[in-house]
Short mmCIF file of C-alpha atoms in Angstrom, two decimals:
data_model
loop_
_atom_site.label_atom_id
_atom_site.label_comp_id
_atom_site.label_asym_id
_atom_site.label_seq_id
_atom_site.Cartn_x
_atom_site.Cartn_y
_atom_site.Cartn_z
CA MET A 65 -33.62 -66.04 1.44
CA LYS A 66 -35.27 -68.08 -1.31
CA THR A 67 -36.31 -66.84 -4.75
CA TYR A 68 -39.86 -67.48 -5.96
CA TYR A 69 -41.85 -66.48 -9.00
CA ALA A 70 -45.37 -65.28 -8.32
CA LEU A 71 -48.04 -65.08 -11.00
CA VAL A 72 -50.79 -62.64 -10.05
CA ASP A 73 -53.93 -63.04 -12.15
CA CYS A 74 -56.95 -60.75 -11.77
CA ASN A 75 -60.15 -62.79 -11.53
CA ASN A 76 -62.68 -61.99 -14.28
CA PHE A 77 -60.94 -58.65 -14.57
CA TYR A 78 -63.38 -56.61 -16.67
CA ALA A 79 -66.36 -57.78 -14.62
CA SER A 80 -64.44 -57.12 -11.39
CA CYS A 81 -63.71 -53.54 -12.50
CA GLU A 82 -67.43 -52.93 -12.96
CA ARG A 83 -68.20 -54.41 -9.54
CA THR A 84 -65.60 -52.32 -7.76
CA PHE A 85 -67.70 -49.18 -8.20
CA GLN A 86 -71.10 -50.90 -8.11
CA PRO A 87 -71.04 -53.19 -5.04
CA SER A 88 -74.67 -54.18 -5.63
CA LEU A 89 -73.39 -56.29 -8.55
CA ARG A 90 -71.20 -58.42 -6.26
CA HIS A 91 -73.14 -61.66 -6.89
CA VAL A 92 -74.98 -60.67 -10.06
CA PRO A 93 -74.01 -62.29 -13.40
CA ILE A 94 -72.07 -59.82 -15.59
CA VAL A 95 -70.90 -59.86 -19.20
CA VAL A 96 -68.79 -57.30 -21.05
CA LEU A 97 -69.16 -56.82 -24.80
CA SER A 98 -66.66 -56.13 -27.56
CA ASN A 99 -66.50 -53.03 -29.74
CA ASN A 100 -69.89 -52.11 -31.20
CA ASP A 101 -71.48 -54.31 -28.53
CA GLY A 102 -71.05 -57.28 -30.82
CA CYS A 103 -70.03 -60.30 -28.74
CA VAL A 104 -69.11 -61.39 -25.22
CA ILE A 105 -65.45 -60.83 -24.31
CA ALA A 106 -65.63 -61.20 -20.51
CA ARG A 107 -67.89 -63.01 -18.05
CA SER A 108 -68.25 -63.26 -14.31
CA GLU A 109 -68.42 -66.72 -12.75
CA GLU A 110 -72.19 -66.31 -12.37
CA ALA A 111 -72.55 -65.57 -16.10
CA LYS A 112 -70.52 -68.66 -16.95
CA ALA A 113 -72.78 -70.74 -14.71
CA VAL A 114 -75.94 -69.78 -16.63
CA GLY A 115 -74.40 -70.92 -19.91
CA ILE A 116 -73.12 -67.74 -21.57
CA GLY A 117 -70.11 -68.68 -23.68
CA MET A 118 -67.00 -66.66 -24.41
CA GLY A 119 -67.17 -65.01 -27.83
CA ALA A 120 -70.90 -65.58 -28.19
CA ALA A 121 -72.80 -62.98 -30.22
CA TYR A 122 -74.82 -60.70 -27.96
CA PHE A 123 -78.05 -61.19 -29.90
CA GLU A 124 -77.69 -64.97 -29.44
CA VAL A 125 -77.38 -64.83 -25.64
CA LYS A 126 -80.05 -62.16 -25.09
CA PRO A 127 -82.63 -64.77 -24.00
CA LEU A 128 -80.24 -65.93 -21.25
CA VAL A 129 -79.54 -62.32 -20.30
CA LEU A 130 -83.25 -61.63 -19.81
CA MET A 131 -83.97 -64.96 -18.12
CA TYR A 132 -81.24 -64.68 -15.47
CA GLY A 133 -81.04 -60.91 -15.02
CA VAL A 134 -77.53 -60.66 -16.42
CA ARG A 135 -76.03 -57.15 -16.33
CA VAL A 136 -74.46 -56.22 -19.64
CA PHE A 137 -71.74 -53.58 -20.16
CA SER A 138 -69.99 -52.11 -23.16
CA SER A 139 -66.21 -52.37 -22.93
CA ASN A 140 -64.91 -49.47 -20.82
CA PHE A 141 -61.21 -49.61 -21.66
CA ALA A 142 -60.47 -46.26 -19.98
CA LEU A 143 -61.61 -47.76 -16.67
CA TYR A 144 -59.99 -51.15 -17.21
CA GLY A 145 -56.65 -49.67 -18.22
CA ASP A 146 -56.49 -47.39 -15.19
CA MET A 147 -57.51 -50.15 -12.78
CA SER A 148 -54.81 -52.37 -14.29
CA ASN A 149 -52.24 -49.64 -13.61
CA ARG A 150 -53.41 -49.46 -9.99
CA VAL A 151 -53.06 -53.21 -9.55
CA MET A 152 -49.56 -53.24 -11.05
CA THR A 153 -48.49 -50.28 -8.91
CA THR A 154 -49.68 -52.12 -5.81
CA LEU A 155 -47.72 -55.22 -6.83
CA GLN A 156 -44.53 -53.17 -7.12
CA GLU A 157 -44.71 -52.66 -3.36
CA PHE A 158 -43.77 -56.34 -3.01
CA SER A 159 -40.99 -56.45 -5.58
CA PRO A 160 -39.38 -54.06 -8.06
CA ASP A 161 -38.93 -57.04 -10.39
CA ILE A 162 -42.26 -57.16 -12.19
CA GLU A 163 -43.09 -58.43 -15.67
CA ILE A 164 -46.48 -57.19 -16.85
CA TYR A 165 -47.70 -60.11 -18.93
CA SER A 166 -51.10 -58.71 -19.92
CA ILE A 167 -53.65 -56.16 -18.73
CA ASP A 168 -54.73 -58.49 -15.91
CA GLU A 169 -51.70 -60.68 -15.30
CA SER A 170 -48.12 -60.19 -14.16
CA PHE A 171 -45.11 -62.07 -12.84
CA LEU A 172 -43.16 -61.03 -9.75
CA LYS A 173 -39.69 -62.24 -8.78
CA ILE A 174 -39.68 -62.38 -5.01
CA ARG A 175 -36.85 -63.03 -2.56
CA THR A 176 -38.15 -63.78 0.91
CA GLU A 177 -37.65 -65.80 4.07
CA LYS A 178 -41.40 -65.94 4.70
CA ASP A 179 -43.58 -68.94 4.05
CA PRO A 180 -44.43 -68.57 0.33
CA LEU A 181 -48.10 -69.46 0.76
CA GLU A 182 -48.54 -66.83 3.47
CA TYR A 183 -46.72 -64.34 1.25
CA ALA A 184 -49.10 -65.14 -1.63
CA ARG A 185 -52.06 -64.50 0.66
CA GLU A 186 -50.53 -61.21 1.75
CA ILE A 187 -50.24 -60.11 -1.90
CA ARG A 188 -53.84 -61.08 -2.57
CA ASN A 189 -55.16 -59.25 0.48
CA ARG A 190 -53.15 -56.10 -0.28
CA VAL A 191 -54.39 -55.89 -3.87
CA TRP A 192 -57.97 -56.39 -2.72
CA ARG A 193 -57.67 -53.75 0.00
CA CYS A 194 -56.01 -51.16 -2.28
CA THR A 195 -57.97 -51.69 -5.51
CA GLY A 196 -61.04 -53.83 -4.83
CA ILE A 197 -59.90 -56.31 -7.52
CA PRO A 198 -59.84 -60.02 -6.51
CA VAL A 199 -56.72 -61.85 -7.70
CA SER A 200 -55.31 -65.36 -7.67
CA VAL A 201 -51.66 -65.71 -6.70
CA GLY A 202 -49.52 -68.70 -7.53
CA MET A 203 -45.95 -69.02 -6.20
CA ALA A 204 -43.32 -71.51 -7.34
CA PRO A 205 -39.60 -71.82 -8.16
CA SER A 206 -40.19 -71.11 -11.90
CA LYS A 207 -42.58 -69.15 -14.13
CA THR A 208 -44.15 -72.26 -15.66
CA LEU A 209 -44.86 -73.74 -12.24
CA ALA A 210 -46.19 -70.35 -11.07
CA LYS A 211 -48.69 -70.49 -13.95
CA LEU A 212 -49.91 -73.86 -12.71
CA ALA A 213 -50.01 -72.60 -9.13
CA SER A 214 -52.13 -69.61 -10.14
CA LYS A 215 -54.72 -71.85 -11.79
CA LYS A 216 -54.74 -74.05 -8.71
CA GLY A 217 -55.10 -70.97 -6.55
CA LYS A 218 -58.42 -70.05 -8.15
CA ALA A 219 -59.89 -73.18 -6.56
CA GLN A 220 -57.90 -72.93 -3.31
CA GLY A 221 -59.04 -69.65 -1.84
CA GLY A 222 -57.03 -67.44 -4.17
CA ALA A 223 -53.47 -68.46 -3.21
CA PHE A 224 -51.35 -71.54 -3.81
CA CYS A 225 -47.69 -72.53 -3.71
CA ILE A 226 -46.03 -75.40 -5.57
CA ASP A 227 -43.15 -76.92 -3.63
CA GLU A 228 -41.21 -80.19 -3.50
CA VAL A 229 -43.97 -81.85 -1.47
CA ASN A 230 -46.93 -81.28 -3.79
CA ARG A 231 -45.23 -80.77 -7.18
CA THR A 232 -45.38 -84.40 -8.37
CA LYS A 233 -49.11 -84.73 -7.70
CA ILE A 234 -49.91 -81.41 -9.40
CA LEU A 235 -47.84 -82.27 -12.47
CA GLU A 236 -49.47 -85.69 -12.74
CA ASP A 237 -52.89 -84.02 -12.80
CA CYS A 238 -51.88 -81.56 -15.55
CA PRO A 239 -52.38 -82.75 -19.16
CA VAL A 240 -49.44 -81.79 -21.32
CA GLU A 241 -51.68 -79.77 -23.67
CA LYS A 242 -52.58 -77.47 -20.76
CA LEU A 243 -48.98 -76.43 -20.15
CA TRP A 244 -47.91 -72.86 -20.76
CA GLY A 245 -45.52 -72.86 -23.73
CA ILE A 246 -46.63 -76.20 -25.21
CA GLY A 247 -48.60 -75.70 -28.41
CA LYS A 248 -51.18 -78.03 -29.90
CA GLN A 249 -48.81 -79.71 -32.35
CA HIS A 250 -46.10 -80.30 -29.74
CA ALA A 251 -48.71 -81.65 -27.32
CA MET A 252 -49.97 -84.17 -29.90
CA LYS A 253 -46.42 -85.29 -30.62
CA LEU A 254 -45.62 -85.68 -26.92
CA CYS A 255 -48.76 -87.74 -26.38
CA ARG A 256 -47.73 -90.07 -29.22
CA TRP A 257 -44.54 -90.72 -27.28
CA GLY A 258 -46.57 -91.44 -24.13
CA LEU A 259 -45.72 -88.16 -22.38
CA ASN A 260 -49.31 -87.15 -21.78
CA ASN A 261 -48.92 -85.25 -18.50
CA ALA A 262 -46.55 -82.67 -17.07
CA HIS A 263 -44.91 -85.09 -14.62
CA LEU A 264 -43.90 -87.53 -17.36
CA LEU A 265 -42.58 -84.65 -19.45
CA SER A 266 -40.47 -83.41 -16.52
CA LYS A 267 -38.77 -86.83 -16.40
CA ALA A 268 -37.84 -86.85 -20.11
CA ASP A 269 -34.16 -87.05 -21.06
CA ASN A 270 -32.74 -83.67 -22.14
CA ASN A 271 -30.93 -85.05 -25.19
CA TRP A 272 -34.05 -86.89 -26.33
CA VAL A 273 -36.10 -83.69 -25.99
CA LEU A 274 -33.58 -81.69 -28.05
CA ASN A 275 -33.51 -84.37 -30.75
CA HIS A 276 -37.28 -84.23 -31.21
CA PHE A 277 -38.32 -80.70 -30.22
CA PRO A 278 -37.04 -77.12 -30.29
CA VAL A 279 -35.13 -75.70 -27.34
CA THR A 280 -38.27 -73.95 -26.05
CA VAL A 281 -39.71 -77.33 -25.06
CA LEU A 282 -36.51 -78.18 -23.18
CA ARG A 283 -36.86 -74.93 -21.27
CA THR A 284 -40.37 -75.97 -20.26
CA VAL A 285 -39.02 -79.34 -19.09
CA GLU A 286 -36.41 -77.62 -16.91
CA GLU A 287 -39.02 -75.22 -15.55
CA LEU A 288 -41.22 -78.16 -14.55
CA ARG A 289 -38.25 -79.48 -12.58
CA GLY A 290 -38.06 -76.16 -10.72
CA THR A 291 -35.14 -74.65 -12.63
CA PRO A 292 -35.90 -71.12 -13.97
CA CYS A 293 -35.12 -71.00 -17.71
CA ILE A 294 -37.62 -68.56 -19.20
CA PRO A 295 -36.20 -65.01 -19.15
CA PHE A 296 -37.78 -62.48 -16.81
CA GLU A 297 -38.62 -59.46 -18.97
CA MET A 298 -39.03 -56.34 -16.87
CA GLU A 299 -39.01 -54.12 -19.95
CA PRO A 300 -41.50 -54.72 -22.79
CA ALA A 301 -40.08 -56.05 -26.04
CA ASN A 302 -39.19 -53.44 -28.63
CA ARG A 303 -42.32 -52.57 -30.56
CA LYS A 304 -42.10 -52.46 -34.33
CA SER A 305 -45.50 -50.97 -35.11
CA ILE A 306 -48.69 -49.59 -33.58
CA CYS A 307 -52.11 -50.16 -35.11
CA SER A 308 -55.31 -48.29 -34.33
CA SER A 309 -58.43 -49.46 -36.16
CA ARG A 310 -62.15 -50.04 -35.69
CA SER A 311 -65.17 -51.52 -37.36
CA PHE A 312 -67.92 -48.90 -37.64
CA LYS A 313 -71.33 -49.38 -36.02
CA HIS A 314 -72.93 -48.30 -39.32
CA ASP A 315 -71.49 -48.34 -42.83
CA VAL A 316 -69.72 -45.06 -43.61
CA THR A 317 -70.33 -43.56 -47.04
CA ASP A 318 -69.39 -39.92 -46.48
CA TYR A 319 -65.76 -38.93 -47.08
CA HIS A 320 -65.68 -36.46 -44.19
CA ASP A 321 -66.94 -39.08 -41.72
CA LEU A 322 -64.29 -41.54 -42.91
CA SER A 323 -61.65 -38.83 -42.64
CA GLU A 324 -62.71 -37.99 -39.06
CA ALA A 325 -62.44 -41.63 -38.09
CA LEU A 326 -58.94 -42.02 -39.51
CA MET A 327 -57.76 -38.77 -37.93
CA THR A 328 -59.03 -40.09 -34.57
CA PHE A 329 -57.23 -43.41 -35.07
CA THR A 330 -54.07 -41.52 -36.00
CA ALA A 331 -54.31 -39.45 -32.82
CA ARG A 332 -54.75 -42.60 -30.71
CA ALA A 333 -51.68 -44.23 -32.25
CA ALA A 334 -49.64 -41.03 -31.80
CA GLU A 335 -50.60 -40.92 -28.11
CA LYS A 336 -49.22 -44.42 -27.68
CA LEU A 337 -46.00 -43.42 -29.45
CA ARG A 338 -45.45 -40.59 -27.00
CA GLN A 339 -46.39 -42.79 -24.05
CA TRP A 340 -43.64 -45.24 -25.03
CA ASN A 341 -41.14 -42.56 -26.14
CA LEU A 342 -41.10 -43.86 -29.70
CA TYR A 343 -41.19 -42.24 -33.14
CA SER A 344 -42.61 -43.49 -36.42
CA GLN A 345 -40.71 -43.52 -39.70
CA ALA A 346 -43.61 -44.70 -41.88
CA LEU A 347 -47.40 -44.48 -41.93
CA SER A 348 -49.87 -46.92 -43.46
CA LEU A 349 -53.64 -46.54 -43.94
CA PHE A 350 -56.22 -49.14 -44.88
CA ILE A 351 -59.93 -48.92 -45.66
CA GLN A 352 -62.36 -51.74 -46.26
CA ALA A 353 -65.92 -51.79 -47.59
CA ASN A 354 -68.62 -53.98 -46.11
CA PRO A 355 -68.50 -57.30 -48.03
CA PHE A 356 -72.07 -58.12 -46.93
CA SER A 357 -73.77 -54.87 -47.94
CA GLY A 358 -74.87 -56.16 -51.32
CA ARG A 359 -72.96 -53.37 -53.01
CA PRO A 360 -69.58 -53.44 -54.81
CA TYR A 361 -66.65 -54.39 -52.61
CA TYR A 362 -63.45 -52.39 -52.29
CA ALA A 363 -60.45 -52.60 -49.97
CA ASN A 364 -57.08 -50.94 -50.25
CA SER A 365 -54.06 -49.80 -48.26
CA LEU A 366 -51.08 -47.52 -48.82
CA THR A 367 -47.83 -46.96 -46.93
CA ILE A 368 -45.68 -43.85 -47.15
CA PRO A 369 -42.31 -43.01 -45.52
CA LEU A 370 -42.04 -39.98 -43.26
CA PRO A 371 -39.25 -37.45 -43.94
CA VAL A 372 -38.32 -37.39 -40.24
CA ALA A 373 -39.47 -39.88 -37.60
CA THR A 374 -42.20 -38.25 -35.51
CA SER A 375 -44.81 -38.77 -32.80
CA ASP A 376 -46.57 -35.46 -33.50
CA THR A 377 -50.35 -35.91 -33.86
CA THR A 378 -50.74 -32.92 -36.17
CA GLU A 379 -47.93 -33.98 -38.48
CA LEU A 380 -49.10 -37.58 -38.65
CA SER A 381 -52.69 -36.44 -39.24
CA ASP A 382 -51.58 -34.28 -42.19
CA LYS A 383 -49.83 -37.28 -43.74
CA ALA A 384 -52.82 -39.54 -43.08
CA ALA A 385 -55.12 -37.05 -44.84
CA ILE A 386 -52.88 -37.13 -47.92
CA VAL A 387 -52.94 -40.93 -48.00
CA LEU A 388 -56.71 -41.09 -47.54
CA ARG A 389 -57.31 -38.81 -50.52
CA ARG A 390 -55.38 -41.29 -52.64
CA LEU A 391 -57.21 -44.34 -51.26
CA TYR A 392 -60.79 -43.12 -51.08
CA LYS A 393 -63.31 -44.09 -53.75
CA LYS A 394 -66.84 -42.76 -53.78
CA GLY A 395 -69.84 -45.08 -53.86
CA TYR A 396 -68.76 -47.73 -51.34
CA ASN A 397 -70.10 -48.65 -47.90
CA TYR A 398 -67.01 -48.57 -45.70
CA LYS A 399 -67.14 -50.85 -42.67
CA LYS A 400 -63.58 -50.76 -41.30
CA ALA A 401 -60.54 -48.51 -41.42
CA GLY A 402 -57.29 -48.09 -39.58
CA VAL A 403 -53.84 -46.60 -39.36
CA VAL A 404 -50.53 -48.36 -38.69
CA LEU A 405 -47.44 -46.46 -37.55
CA MET A 406 -44.40 -48.46 -38.60
CA ASP A 407 -40.60 -48.64 -38.36
CA LEU A 408 -40.56 -47.33 -34.81
CA VAL A 409 -37.38 -45.94 -33.31
CA THR A 410 -36.28 -44.23 -30.12
CA GLU A 411 -35.12 -40.62 -30.06
CA LYS A 412 -31.53 -41.75 -30.64
CA GLY A 413 -32.58 -43.45 -33.87
CA ILE A 414 -34.10 -40.37 -35.52
CA GLN A 415 -32.39 -39.42 -38.77
CA GLN A 416 -32.68 -35.67 -39.22
CA ASP A 417 -33.45 -34.00 -42.56
CA PHE A 418 -31.28 -31.04 -43.56
CA PHE A 419 -34.25 -29.37 -45.28
CA ASP A 420 -36.70 -29.97 -42.42
CA ASP A 421 -38.28 -26.62 -41.46
CA VAL A 422 -40.53 -27.89 -38.65
CA ASP A 423 -39.87 -26.48 -35.17
CA ARG A 424 -39.84 -29.90 -33.53
CA GLU A 425 -38.99 -28.66 -30.05
CA LYS A 426 -42.05 -26.41 -30.10
CA ARG A 427 -44.20 -29.25 -31.43
CA GLN A 428 -42.99 -31.55 -28.64
CA ARG A 429 -44.00 -28.98 -26.01
CA LEU A 430 -47.42 -28.69 -27.66
CA MET A 431 -47.95 -32.46 -27.63
CA ALA A 432 -46.79 -32.69 -24.01
CA SER A 433 -49.30 -30.03 -23.00
CA MET A 434 -52.11 -31.74 -24.90
CA ASP A 435 -51.32 -35.12 -23.31
CA LYS A 436 -51.21 -33.56 -19.85
CA LEU A 437 -54.60 -31.88 -20.28
CA ASN A 438 -56.20 -35.04 -21.65
CA LYS A 439 -54.81 -37.08 -18.78
CA GLN A 440 -56.11 -34.64 -16.17
CA MET A 441 -59.46 -33.74 -17.75
CA GLY A 442 -60.34 -36.86 -19.73
CA ARG A 443 -59.52 -38.18 -23.19
CA ASP A 444 -60.26 -35.87 -26.13
CA THR A 445 -60.61 -32.78 -23.94
CA VAL A 446 -58.10 -31.33 -26.39
CA ARG A 447 -58.01 -32.80 -29.89
CA THR A 448 -57.46 -31.84 -33.48
CA LEU A 449 -60.50 -30.47 -35.31
CA GLY A 450 -59.98 -33.04 -38.06
CA SER A 451 -60.94 -35.84 -35.66
CA GLY A 452 -64.50 -34.50 -35.51
CA ILE A 453 -66.98 -33.38 -32.87
CA ASN A 454 -70.22 -35.35 -33.22
CA ARG A 455 -68.60 -38.47 -34.68
CA PRO A 456 -71.58 -40.34 -36.18
CA TRP A 457 -69.18 -43.14 -37.17
CA ALA A 458 -68.06 -43.82 -33.59
CA THR A 459 -68.14 -47.28 -32.05
CA ARG A 460 -71.48 -48.29 -30.56
CA ARG A 461 -71.23 -48.39 -26.76
CA GLU A 462 -74.80 -48.08 -25.59
CA LEU A 463 -74.22 -49.91 -22.29
CA LEU A 464 -71.10 -48.07 -21.17
CA SER A 465 -70.46 -47.54 -17.47
CA LYS A 466 -68.80 -44.40 -16.12
CA ARG A 467 -65.07 -43.71 -16.23
CA TYR A 468 -64.93 -43.53 -12.46
CA THR A 469 -61.17 -43.03 -12.14
CA THR A 470 -60.18 -40.95 -15.18
CA CYS A 471 -62.95 -38.38 -15.75
CA TRP A 472 -63.80 -35.60 -13.30
CA GLN A 473 -67.41 -35.43 -14.46
CA GLU A 474 -67.92 -39.16 -13.83
CA LEU A 475 -66.35 -39.56 -10.37
CA LYS A 476 -68.28 -41.73 -7.94
CA THR A 477 -70.39 -39.63 -5.59
CA VAL A 478 -71.78 -40.44 -2.15
CA ASP A 479 -75.30 -39.24 -1.36
#
């Protein structure tokens, strides 16, 4: 049995998620917008073809949208996150060794006697059949080569394998600045030495590379030769902090609206803590006025330690409220705010306080029940009153599609 690395990359992932539940959009140009419907963060191939650029402001591309009948969606992260989980779960059927690289990309370590190209096609077909998401699969002896194979696969029917036969040609066609792990400065330096493509770099002497570059570049060189050197990380790196923040669709001037926003951000961050079985030892808040409002500008932040590390939404919200009262100043147009939970530890790292009178076991059961209800019935089914009800400050998402997979009221129906 041979060992291969497979990189599975979802094609135009956000647009593909929208198409999965609206088949009539299969060949229609699609763009997805950022928070507050500000700029383009995802495009289908058809939208790229009509000239809509990544990161373009929505108001700037509106003429193209109207001219070519482009469908526009607000970012539906509840849908995208759940569809990502479904894709990753499907991939685990092929190998338990999976490294989730991003929301739409993951590495698999595969040991098989099958033809690797046929295996890549099998992965692609299975993901499509189980989730409706098109993917490109690249297989190779190392992660760096798998990256190249995945890009090649997008133009080769969705699957590609780099082997001893085709590797030289593919590396010759790859500029060194396009290599995964080679930054702009290193690429410029390599080009000055005449190593302007991946094949030439793979032939470089190891000692010469170490004398002129950090060891990470040598690892890339070895990977281009087909020797795995980049660690395979099945577990995510230890997180040090979690940030939840937003820019408001309208300037916020009322204290209660600002407080609701920060309590909501605190609740979001606390949910992530519990999801990852982590606890926070410090809390930081920041608020920022709109610098373009024509009124006085103000921005400030404050960090406080927590007596006992916690992931309790109610406890963290109480602390956030105390910090906000110290930060808030009347008379400013606030445009952005956020909370950062810091100094994260696991349960074993919690330092207890002798004078702590909180029933933490009871609080943990309460949070577990709240998370379970919100998972079953939809986000914010159960929430703290301090996070608000009407939420006039909430992010603008006027073009939002339904949460087809995570909300009972928005399930797809068949007439």
